[in-house]
GROMACS .gro file of C-alpha atoms in nm:
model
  181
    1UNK     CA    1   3.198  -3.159  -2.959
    2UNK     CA    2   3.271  -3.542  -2.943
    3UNK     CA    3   3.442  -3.711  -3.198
    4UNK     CA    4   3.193  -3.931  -3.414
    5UNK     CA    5   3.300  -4.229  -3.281
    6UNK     CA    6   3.236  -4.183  -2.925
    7UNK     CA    7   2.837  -4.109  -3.000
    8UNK     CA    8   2.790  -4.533  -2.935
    9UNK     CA    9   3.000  -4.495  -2.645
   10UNK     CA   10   2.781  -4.534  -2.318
   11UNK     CA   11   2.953  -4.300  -2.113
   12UNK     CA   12   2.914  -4.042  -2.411
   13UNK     CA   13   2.588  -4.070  -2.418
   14UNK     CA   14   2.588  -4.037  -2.007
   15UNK     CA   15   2.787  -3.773  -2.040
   16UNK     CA   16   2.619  -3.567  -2.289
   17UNK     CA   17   2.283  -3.620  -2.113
   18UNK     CA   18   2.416  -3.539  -1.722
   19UNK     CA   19   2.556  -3.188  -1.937
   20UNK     CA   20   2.249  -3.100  -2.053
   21UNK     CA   21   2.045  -3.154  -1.744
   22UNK     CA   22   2.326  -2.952  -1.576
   23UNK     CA   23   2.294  -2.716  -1.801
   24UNK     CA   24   1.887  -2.669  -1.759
   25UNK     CA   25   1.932  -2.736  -1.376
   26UNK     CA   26   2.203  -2.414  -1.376
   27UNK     CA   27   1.946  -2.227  -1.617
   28UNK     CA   28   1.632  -2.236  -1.414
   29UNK     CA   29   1.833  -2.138  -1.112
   30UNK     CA   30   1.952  -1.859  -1.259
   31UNK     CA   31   1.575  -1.744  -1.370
   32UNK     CA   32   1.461  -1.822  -1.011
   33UNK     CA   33   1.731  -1.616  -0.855
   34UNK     CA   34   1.596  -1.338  -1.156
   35UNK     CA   35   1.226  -1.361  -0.993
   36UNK     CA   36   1.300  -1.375  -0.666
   37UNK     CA   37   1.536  -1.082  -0.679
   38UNK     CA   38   1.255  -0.854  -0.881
   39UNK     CA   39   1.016  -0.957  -0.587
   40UNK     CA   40   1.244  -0.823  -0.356
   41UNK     CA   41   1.259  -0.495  -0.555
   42UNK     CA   42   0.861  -0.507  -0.650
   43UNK     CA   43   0.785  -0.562  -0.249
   44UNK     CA   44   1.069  -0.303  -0.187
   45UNK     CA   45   0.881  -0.043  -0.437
   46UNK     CA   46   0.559  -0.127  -0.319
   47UNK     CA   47   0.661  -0.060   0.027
   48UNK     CA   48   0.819   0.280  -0.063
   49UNK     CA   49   0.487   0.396  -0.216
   50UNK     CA   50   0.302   0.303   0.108
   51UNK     CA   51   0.552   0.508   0.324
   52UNK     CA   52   0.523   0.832   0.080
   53UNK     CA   53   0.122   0.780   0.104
   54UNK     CA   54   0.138   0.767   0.521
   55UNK     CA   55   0.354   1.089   0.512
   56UNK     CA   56   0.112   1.250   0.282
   57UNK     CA   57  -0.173   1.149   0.475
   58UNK     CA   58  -0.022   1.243   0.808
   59UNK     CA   59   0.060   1.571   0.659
   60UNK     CA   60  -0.303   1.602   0.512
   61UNK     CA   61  -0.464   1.514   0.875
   62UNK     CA   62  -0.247   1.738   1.027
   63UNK     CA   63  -0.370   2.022   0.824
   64UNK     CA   64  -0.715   1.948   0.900
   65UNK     CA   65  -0.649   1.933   1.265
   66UNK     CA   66  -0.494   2.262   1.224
   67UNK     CA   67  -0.799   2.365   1.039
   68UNK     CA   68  -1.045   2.296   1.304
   69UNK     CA   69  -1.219   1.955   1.077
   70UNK     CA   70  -1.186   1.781   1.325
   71UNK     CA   71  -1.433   1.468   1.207
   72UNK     CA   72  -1.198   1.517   0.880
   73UNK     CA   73  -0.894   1.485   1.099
   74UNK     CA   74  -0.994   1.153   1.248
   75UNK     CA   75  -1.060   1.010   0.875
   76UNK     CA   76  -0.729   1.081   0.794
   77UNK     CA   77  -0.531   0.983   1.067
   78UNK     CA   78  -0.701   0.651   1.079
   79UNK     CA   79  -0.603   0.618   0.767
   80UNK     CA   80  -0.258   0.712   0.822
   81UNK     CA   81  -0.265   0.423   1.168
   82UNK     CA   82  -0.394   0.155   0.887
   83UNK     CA   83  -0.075   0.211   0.663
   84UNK     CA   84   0.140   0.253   0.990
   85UNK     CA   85   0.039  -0.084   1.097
   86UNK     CA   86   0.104  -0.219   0.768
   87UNK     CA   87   0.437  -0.138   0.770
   88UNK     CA   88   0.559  -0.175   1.087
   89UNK     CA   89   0.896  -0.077   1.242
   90UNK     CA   90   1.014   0.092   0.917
   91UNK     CA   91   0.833   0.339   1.004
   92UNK     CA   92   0.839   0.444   1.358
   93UNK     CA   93   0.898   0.826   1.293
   94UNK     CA   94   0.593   0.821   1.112
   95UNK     CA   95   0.414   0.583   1.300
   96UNK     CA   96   0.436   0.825   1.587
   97UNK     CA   97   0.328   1.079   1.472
   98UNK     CA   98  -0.031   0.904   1.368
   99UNK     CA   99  -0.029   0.783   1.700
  100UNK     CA  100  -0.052   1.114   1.875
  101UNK     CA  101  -0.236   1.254   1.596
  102UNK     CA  102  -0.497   1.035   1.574
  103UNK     CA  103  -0.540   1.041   2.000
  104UNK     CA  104  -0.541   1.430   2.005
  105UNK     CA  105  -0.831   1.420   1.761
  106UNK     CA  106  -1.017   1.131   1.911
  107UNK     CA  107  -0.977   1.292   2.236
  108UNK     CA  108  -1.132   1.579   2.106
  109UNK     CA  109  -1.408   1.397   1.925
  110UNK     CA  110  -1.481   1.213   2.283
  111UNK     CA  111  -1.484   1.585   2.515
  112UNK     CA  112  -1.730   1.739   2.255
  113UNK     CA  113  -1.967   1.448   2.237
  114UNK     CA  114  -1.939   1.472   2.653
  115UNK     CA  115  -2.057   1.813   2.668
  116UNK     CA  116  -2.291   1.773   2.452
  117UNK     CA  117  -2.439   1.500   2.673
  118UNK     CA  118  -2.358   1.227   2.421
  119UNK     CA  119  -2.142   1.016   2.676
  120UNK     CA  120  -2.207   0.703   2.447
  121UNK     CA  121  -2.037   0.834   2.129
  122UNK     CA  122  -1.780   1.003   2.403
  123UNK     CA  123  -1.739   0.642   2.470
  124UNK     CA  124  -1.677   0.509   2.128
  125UNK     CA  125  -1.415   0.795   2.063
  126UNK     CA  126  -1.232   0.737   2.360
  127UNK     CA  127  -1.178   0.398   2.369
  128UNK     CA  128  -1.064   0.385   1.984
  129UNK     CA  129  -0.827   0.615   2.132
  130UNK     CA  130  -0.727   0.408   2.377
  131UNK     CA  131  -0.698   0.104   2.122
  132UNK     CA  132  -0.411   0.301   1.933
  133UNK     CA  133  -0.252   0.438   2.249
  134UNK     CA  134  -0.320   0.257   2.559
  135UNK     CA  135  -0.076   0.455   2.781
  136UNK     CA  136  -0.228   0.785   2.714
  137UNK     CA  137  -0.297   0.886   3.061
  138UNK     CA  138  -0.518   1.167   2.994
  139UNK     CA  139  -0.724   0.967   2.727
  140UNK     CA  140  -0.729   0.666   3.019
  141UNK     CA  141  -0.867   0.934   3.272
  142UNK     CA  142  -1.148   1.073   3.047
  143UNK     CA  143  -1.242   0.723   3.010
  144UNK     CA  144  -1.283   0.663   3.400
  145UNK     CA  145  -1.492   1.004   3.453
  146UNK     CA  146  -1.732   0.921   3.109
  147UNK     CA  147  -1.782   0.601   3.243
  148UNK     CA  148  -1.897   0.734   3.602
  149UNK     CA  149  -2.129   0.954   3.387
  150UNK     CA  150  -2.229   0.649   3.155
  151UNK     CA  151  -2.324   0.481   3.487
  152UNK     CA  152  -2.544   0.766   3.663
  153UNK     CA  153  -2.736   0.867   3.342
  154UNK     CA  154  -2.841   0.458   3.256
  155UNK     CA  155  -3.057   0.486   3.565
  156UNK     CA  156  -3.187   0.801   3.460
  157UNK     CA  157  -3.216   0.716   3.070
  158UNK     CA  158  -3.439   0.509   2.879
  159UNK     CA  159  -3.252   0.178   2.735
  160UNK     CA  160  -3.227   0.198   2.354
  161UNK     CA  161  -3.458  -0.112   2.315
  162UNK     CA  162  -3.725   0.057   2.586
  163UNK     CA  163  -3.675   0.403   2.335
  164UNK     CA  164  -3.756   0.179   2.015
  165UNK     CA  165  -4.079   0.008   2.170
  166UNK     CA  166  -4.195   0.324   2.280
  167UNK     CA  167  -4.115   0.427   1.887
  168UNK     CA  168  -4.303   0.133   1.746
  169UNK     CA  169  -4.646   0.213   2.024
  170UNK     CA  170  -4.616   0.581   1.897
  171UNK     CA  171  -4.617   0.528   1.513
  172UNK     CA  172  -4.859   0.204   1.570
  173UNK     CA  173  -5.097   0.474   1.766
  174UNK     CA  174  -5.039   0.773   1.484
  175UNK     CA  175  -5.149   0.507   1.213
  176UNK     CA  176  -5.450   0.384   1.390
  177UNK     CA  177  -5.574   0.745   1.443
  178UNK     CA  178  -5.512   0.769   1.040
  179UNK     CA  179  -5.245   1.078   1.065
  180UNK     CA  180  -4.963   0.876   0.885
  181UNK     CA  181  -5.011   0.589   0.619
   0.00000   0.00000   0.00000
């Protein structure tokens, strides 16, 4: 590369050295450029994957639902919400659709457990509704009437803590009367 005689030379030796830190400088760009352009493509795979799951799983609740599994339905479709959120906009067809889904059956969930008397777990079902879709006029409605209800049976009903002392007195008085060990 450089004639024999020019090894002594200074700016040789300068110039051999500044070409090969060039030359390492211009390698481990290259390899950096390499991994961040497979993390692109890893991410963009991984990402992929997540969007064929939600579709399965949207199409899997939705079966349920059509079943009449309700309880199965709601599984689903909050599992569907979870990968929705994950992925954000990229997915707004999708992420639709697990919106209303999951409402419809919580909505459901929440009427049942209100005519069964169960305004509390109406409660619950309801307002996870409403946590996923907060405009849902209908859901927002049943909320306002369960509550009502929540309010005129907690004058009538027994606090939990009141129904667990009562609990303790009763099994205290069973075991001092020896009918349970």
């Amino acid at each position: 590369m450089f004639p024999a005689s020019n090894l002594h030379n200074p700016m040789t030796k300068a110039s051999i050295v500044l070409a090969a830190l060039l030359l390492g400088a211009i390698s481990h760009d290259v390899k950096a450029q390499t991994g961040a352009a497979q993390n692109v493509e890893e991410e963009t795979v991984r990402r992929l994957e997540k969007t064929i799951l939600l579709r399965k799983t949207i199409e899997a609740a939705q079966s349920a639902q059509k079943q009449g599994d309700v309880n199965a339905a709601a599984k689903l479709y909050e599992d569907a919400w979870g990968l929705a959120e994950g992925l954000g906009d990229t997915v707004n067809a999708e992420r639709a659709d697990a919106r209303a889904g999951f409402s419809a059956v919580r909505f459901e969930l929440a009427e049942r457990a209100a005519k069964n008397g169960d305004h509390k777990e109406a409660d619950a079902h309801i307002k996870r509704a409403l946590r996923v879709d907060p405009n849902n006029v209908k859901a927002r409605d049943f909320k306002r009437e369960n509550d009502r209800r929540l309010a005129e049976t907690t004058t009538r009903t027994p606090s939990d803590a009141a129904l667990s002392h009562r609990s303790e007195e009763h099994t205290s008085e069973l075991q001092s009367r020896g009918l349970i060990s």
